[in-house]
mmCIF file of C-alpha atoms in Angstrom:
data_model
loop_
_atom_site.group_PDB
_atom_site.id
_atom_site.type_symbol
_atom_site.label_atom_id
_atom_site.label_comp_id
_atom_site.label_asym_id
_atom_site.label_seq_id
_atom_site.Cartn_x
_atom_site.Cartn_y
_atom_site.Cartn_z
ATOM 1 C CA MET A 1 0.022 -0.067 0.010
ATOM 2 C CA SER A 2 1.355 3.438 -0.881
ATOM 3 C CA HIS A 3 1.380 6.264 1.644
ATOM 4 C CA PRO A 4 0.704 9.967 0.651
ATOM 5 C CA GLU A 5 3.761 12.082 0.827
ATOM 6 C CA GLN A 6 3.754 14.514 3.742
ATOM 7 C CA SER A 7 4.318 18.018 2.968
ATOM 8 C CA ALA A 8 7.139 19.948 4.750
ATOM 9 C CA PRO A 9 5.906 22.088 7.489
ATOM 10 C CA GLU A 10 5.461 25.699 6.635
ATOM 11 C CA PRO A 11 7.876 28.333 7.858
ATOM 12 C CA ARG A 12 6.762 29.899 11.072
ATOM 13 C CA ASP A 13 5.398 33.352 10.812
ATOM 14 C CA LEU A 14 7.706 35.708 12.859
ATOM 15 C CA PRO A 15 7.726 39.316 13.270
ATOM 16 C CA PRO A 16 10.251 41.283 10.948
ATOM 17 C CA GLY A 17 13.913 40.553 12.013
ATOM 18 C CA GLN A 18 12.971 37.719 14.619
ATOM 19 C CA TYR A 19 14.493 34.254 15.005
ATOM 20 C CA VAL A 20 13.759 31.192 17.086
ATOM 21 C CA PRO A 21 16.711 30.382 19.422
ATOM 22 C CA ARG A 22 17.654 27.206 21.409
ATOM 23 C CA GLY A 23 16.113 27.422 24.879
ATOM 24 C CA TRP A 24 14.960 30.630 26.493
ATOM 25 C CA PRO A 25 17.634 33.245 26.957
ATOM 26 C CA VAL A 26 17.707 35.216 30.265
ATOM 27 C CA LEU A 27 18.021 38.746 29.902
ATOM 28 C CA HIS A 28 17.310 41.477 32.559
ATOM 29 C CA TYR A 29 18.709 44.652 34.138
ATOM 30 C CA GLY A 30 20.069 44.168 37.786
ATOM 31 C CA PRO A 31 20.151 41.062 40.016
ATOM 32 C CA VAL A 32 17.391 38.567 40.597
ATOM 33 C CA PRO A 33 15.471 39.644 43.634
ATOM 34 C CA LYS A 34 15.020 37.262 46.648
ATOM 35 C CA PHE A 35 11.163 36.331 47.006
ATOM 36 C CA ARG A 36 9.993 36.764 50.550
ATOM 37 C CA PRO A 37 6.359 35.616 50.634
ATOM 38 C CA LYS A 38 5.521 37.027 54.138
ATOM 39 C CA ASP A 39 6.626 40.673 52.806
ATOM 40 C CA TRP A 40 5.512 40.435 49.374
ATOM 41 C CA ASP A 41 2.426 42.309 48.251
ATOM 42 C CA PHE A 42 0.751 43.534 44.951
ATOM 43 C CA ARG A 43 -0.726 46.928 44.733
ATOM 44 C CA VAL A 44 -3.008 48.779 42.453
ATOM 45 C CA PHE A 45 -2.786 52.517 42.846
ATOM 46 C CA GLY A 46 -2.836 55.897 40.974
ATOM 47 C CA ALA A 47 -6.146 56.965 39.331
ATOM 48 C CA THR A 48 -8.475 54.308 40.916
ATOM 49 C CA ALA A 49 -12.160 54.842 40.570
ATOM 50 C CA SER A 50 -12.412 54.799 44.461
ATOM 51 C CA GLY A 51 -9.392 56.992 45.063
ATOM 52 C CA GLU A 52 -8.033 54.137 47.208
ATOM 53 C CA GLN A 53 -5.170 51.742 46.892
ATOM 54 C CA TYR A 54 -5.733 48.231 46.447
ATOM 55 C CA ARG A 55 -3.459 45.453 47.954
ATOM 56 C CA TRP A 56 -3.138 41.663 47.842
ATOM 57 C CA THR A 57 -0.815 39.519 49.844
ATOM 58 C CA TRP A 58 1.021 36.755 47.967
ATOM 59 C CA ASP A 59 -1.525 34.038 49.294
ATOM 60 C CA GLU A 60 -4.476 36.349 48.229
ATOM 61 C CA PHE A 61 -2.886 37.085 44.769
ATOM 62 C CA ASP A 62 -1.867 33.436 44.150
ATOM 63 C CA ALA A 63 -5.720 32.419 44.932
ATOM 64 C CA LEU A 64 -7.280 34.931 42.410
ATOM 65 C CA PRO A 65 -8.982 33.295 39.341
ATOM 66 C CA ARG A 66 -6.592 32.243 36.568
ATOM 67 C CA ILE A 67 -6.553 32.260 32.598
ATOM 68 C CA THR A 68 -4.263 30.386 30.316
ATOM 69 C CA ALA A 69 -3.134 31.469 26.895
ATOM 70 C CA VAL A 70 -0.768 30.120 24.255
ATOM 71 C CA ALA A 71 1.297 32.847 22.740
ATOM 72 C CA ASP A 72 4.680 33.603 21.267
ATOM 73 C CA PHE A 73 7.183 35.720 23.172
ATOM 74 C CA HIS A 74 9.128 38.350 21.265
ATOM 75 C CA CYS A 75 12.351 39.891 22.677
ATOM 76 C CA VAL A 76 13.674 43.101 21.127
ATOM 77 C CA THR A 77 17.018 41.418 20.994
ATOM 78 C CA LYS A 78 15.528 39.484 17.960
ATOM 79 C CA PHE A 79 14.531 36.218 19.527
ATOM 80 C CA THR A 80 10.944 34.643 19.535
ATOM 81 C CA ILE A 81 10.042 31.626 21.773
ATOM 82 C CA PRO A 82 6.949 30.170 20.052
ATOM 83 C CA ASP A 83 3.946 28.614 21.638
ATOM 84 C CA ASN A 84 4.422 29.292 25.424
ATOM 85 C CA GLU A 85 1.408 28.200 27.496
ATOM 86 C CA TRP A 86 1.033 31.062 30.122
ATOM 87 C CA GLU A 87 -1.067 30.740 33.230
ATOM 88 C CA GLY A 88 -2.042 33.694 35.457
ATOM 89 C CA VAL A 89 -4.262 36.537 36.376
ATOM 90 C CA SER A 90 -5.565 38.638 33.543
ATOM 91 C CA GLY A 91 -5.179 42.329 33.118
ATOM 92 C CA SER A 92 -8.862 42.601 32.720
ATOM 93 C CA ALA A 93 -9.388 40.689 36.057
ATOM 94 C CA ILE A 94 -7.275 43.268 37.856
ATOM 95 C CA VAL A 95 -9.347 46.049 36.321
ATOM 96 C CA GLU A 96 -12.532 44.490 37.510
ATOM 97 C CA LEU A 97 -11.155 44.020 41.102
ATOM 98 C CA ALA A 98 -9.698 47.433 41.183
ATOM 99 C CA PRO A 99 -11.648 49.654 38.913
ATOM 100 C CA PRO A 100 -9.795 52.746 37.317
ATOM 101 C CA GLU A 101 -11.135 56.187 36.683
ATOM 102 C CA PRO A 102 -12.837 56.443 33.416
ATOM 103 C CA ASP A 103 -10.206 58.634 31.968
ATOM 104 C CA VAL A 104 -7.333 56.251 32.558
ATOM 105 C CA THR A 105 -5.506 55.719 29.342
ATOM 106 C CA HIS A 106 -2.298 53.935 30.544
ATOM 107 C CA VAL A 107 -0.864 51.804 33.192
ATOM 108 C CA MET A 108 2.666 51.863 34.623
ATOM 109 C CA VAL A 109 3.734 48.287 35.689
ATOM 110 C CA TRP A 110 6.195 48.552 38.529
ATOM 111 C CA ALA A 111 8.620 45.781 39.737
ATOM 112 C CA GLU A 112 11.379 45.350 42.096
ATOM 113 C CA TYR A 113 14.112 47.789 42.424
ATOM 114 C CA GLY A 114 11.909 50.515 40.794
ATOM 115 C CA TYR A 115 11.709 49.041 37.314
ATOM 116 C CA SER A 116 8.817 50.042 35.276
ATOM 117 C CA ALA A 117 7.183 49.916 31.730
ATOM 118 C CA ASN A 118 4.228 51.872 30.559
ATOM 119 C CA ILE A 119 1.454 50.136 28.691
ATOM 120 C CA ARG A 120 -1.732 51.476 27.052
ATOM 121 C CA MET A 121 -4.800 50.496 28.669
ATOM 122 C CA SER A 122 -5.921 48.580 25.466
ATOM 123 C CA ASP A 123 -2.808 46.455 25.648
ATOM 124 C CA PHE A 124 -3.262 45.959 29.222
ATOM 125 C CA LEU A 125 -6.828 44.567 28.679
ATOM 126 C CA ALA A 126 -6.085 42.641 25.530
ATOM 127 C CA ASP A 127 -6.580 38.930 25.420
ATOM 128 C CA GLY A 128 -3.584 37.014 26.597
ATOM 129 C CA THR A 129 -2.352 39.868 28.706
ATOM 130 C CA MET A 130 -1.784 38.458 32.348
ATOM 131 C CA PHE A 131 0.271 38.373 35.390
ATOM 132 C CA ALA A 132 1.873 35.078 34.839
ATOM 133 C CA THR A 133 2.744 32.591 37.390
ATOM 134 C CA HIS A 134 3.369 29.672 35.282
ATOM 135 C CA ARG A 135 4.762 28.745 31.936
ATOM 136 C CA ASP A 136 4.123 25.383 30.339
ATOM 137 C CA GLY A 137 2.657 23.976 33.332
ATOM 138 C CA GLU A 138 5.512 24.965 35.784
ATOM 139 C CA ARG A 139 6.124 28.006 38.022
ATOM 140 C CA ILE A 140 8.165 30.528 36.096
ATOM 141 C CA SER A 141 11.759 30.568 37.513
ATOM 142 C CA PRO A 142 13.442 33.241 39.475
ATOM 143 C CA ASP A 143 15.483 34.183 36.222
ATOM 144 C CA HIS A 144 12.405 34.749 34.372
ATOM 145 C CA GLY A 145 10.493 36.762 37.007
ATOM 146 C CA PHE A 146 9.145 34.463 39.772
ATOM 147 C CA PRO A 147 6.825 34.979 41.551
ATOM 148 C CA ILE A 148 4.853 36.867 38.817
ATOM 149 C CA ARG A 149 5.689 38.680 35.615
ATOM 150 C CA ILE A 150 3.363 40.413 33.381
ATOM 151 C CA VAL A 151 3.079 38.873 29.945
ATOM 152 C CA VAL A 152 1.953 41.254 26.994
ATOM 153 C CA PRO A 153 2.363 38.612 24.276
ATOM 154 C CA HIS A 154 1.755 40.998 21.208
ATOM 155 C CA LEU A 155 4.382 43.507 22.381
ATOM 156 C CA TYR A 156 8.121 43.304 22.651
ATOM 157 C CA ALA A 157 9.059 41.609 25.842
ATOM 158 C CA TRP A 158 10.503 44.379 27.729
ATOM 159 C CA LYS A 159 6.869 45.351 28.305
ATOM 160 C CA SER A 160 6.566 41.879 29.976
ATOM 161 C CA VAL A 161 8.032 43.025 33.229
ATOM 162 C CA LYS A 162 9.549 40.438 35.667
ATOM 163 C CA TRP A 163 9.174 40.507 39.374
ATOM 164 C CA VAL A 164 6.055 42.774 39.292
ATOM 165 C CA ARG A 165 4.906 44.484 42.515
ATOM 166 C CA GLY A 166 2.264 46.805 41.367
ATOM 167 C CA VAL A 167 0.252 48.840 38.741
ATOM 168 C CA GLU A 168 -0.284 52.498 38.640
ATOM 169 C CA TYR A 169 -3.195 53.767 36.718
ATOM 170 C CA LEU A 170 -2.358 56.779 34.561
ATOM 171 C CA VAL A 171 -4.370 59.407 32.896
ATOM 172 C CA LYS A 172 -1.569 60.632 30.956
ATOM 173 C CA ASP A 173 1.179 58.494 29.241
ATOM 174 C CA ARG A 174 4.566 58.501 30.932
ATOM 175 C CA ARG A 175 7.599 56.791 29.993
ATOM 176 C CA GLY A 176 8.855 53.622 31.712
ATOM 177 C CA PHE A 177 12.522 52.475 32.395
ATOM 178 C CA TRP A 178 13.528 51.377 28.909
ATOM 179 C CA GLU A 179 11.281 53.847 27.258
ATOM 180 C CA GLU A 180 13.298 56.712 28.862
ATOM 181 C CA ARG A 181 16.440 55.118 27.565
ATOM 182 C CA GLY A 182 15.595 55.196 23.975
ATOM 183 C CA TYR A 183 13.243 52.310 23.446
ATOM 184 C CA HIS A 184 10.000 52.717 21.548
ATOM 185 C CA ASN A 185 7.015 53.800 23.593
ATOM 186 C CA VAL A 186 4.447 51.287 22.080
ATOM 187 C CA ALA A 187 6.676 48.202 21.137
ATOM 188 C CA ASP A 188 4.572 46.470 18.468
ATOM 189 C CA PRO A 189 6.984 43.675 17.030
ATOM 190 C CA TRP A 190 4.953 43.408 13.936
ATOM 191 C CA ARG A 191 5.678 47.064 13.094
ATOM 192 C CA GLU A 192 9.328 46.674 14.357
ATOM 193 C CA GLN A 193 8.997 49.509 16.880
ATOM 194 C CA ARG A 194 12.240 49.045 18.721
ATOM 195 C CA TYR A 195 13.442 52.469 19.339
ATOM 196 C CA SER A 196 12.043 55.925 20.212
ATOM 197 C CA TYR A 197 13.408 57.547 17.026
ATOM 198 C CA GLN A 198 10.822 55.336 15.069
ATOM 199 C CA GLU A 199 7.835 56.942 17.010
ATOM 200 C CA ASP A 200 5.021 58.587 15.093
ATOM 201 C CA GLU A 201 3.211 61.537 16.177
ATOM 202 C CA GLY A 202 0.834 60.700 19.087
ATOM 203 C CA GLU A 203 3.035 57.777 20.234
ATOM 204 C CA SER A 204 5.365 59.417 22.414
ATOM 205 C CA PRO A 205 5.086 61.490 25.591
ATOM 206 C CA PRO A 206 7.970 63.797 26.509
ATOM 207 C CA LEU A 207 11.558 62.119 26.960
#
């Protein structure tokens, strides 16, 4: 009996300039922070609808409802990790638990050591955006952001901040850590928005 020939797999559709590496490279600024669960908390502050700050302990945060999403991970240094299965608390769930003022347009995601990244509210609420605790069924490692990192899969991964500790609601955009240092304010990999000099009118708050 003859068997039909199998066609070769189609080349993977990657954003411009990206490649698939072996493994998952570790890139971050500064040392890996030590996780102390008794001292750890997650806060939402800034322009909240109530004017109050919201706070969760580690046990409280880890018990929040979860979502899962399969998505690629695009680093601005040009590697892409395909088909990661992320699990965590969605950005939209945080907004439901800690409602923002109606005129909030952006969030600033804050991490250990004062690291930050600004994200448009539309990106924060997008499908797949989450505060991830697991990747491919396992807790994310300390090098990759344990206990939580935000994952914004449709943007370059410097927006997917490791070691997150809070979210600030903003009524006016403000640049985060790498955005202040010359990286693009929006960071869409499909438009190859790597650097601030590529920004169009309306994409850039003051440097």
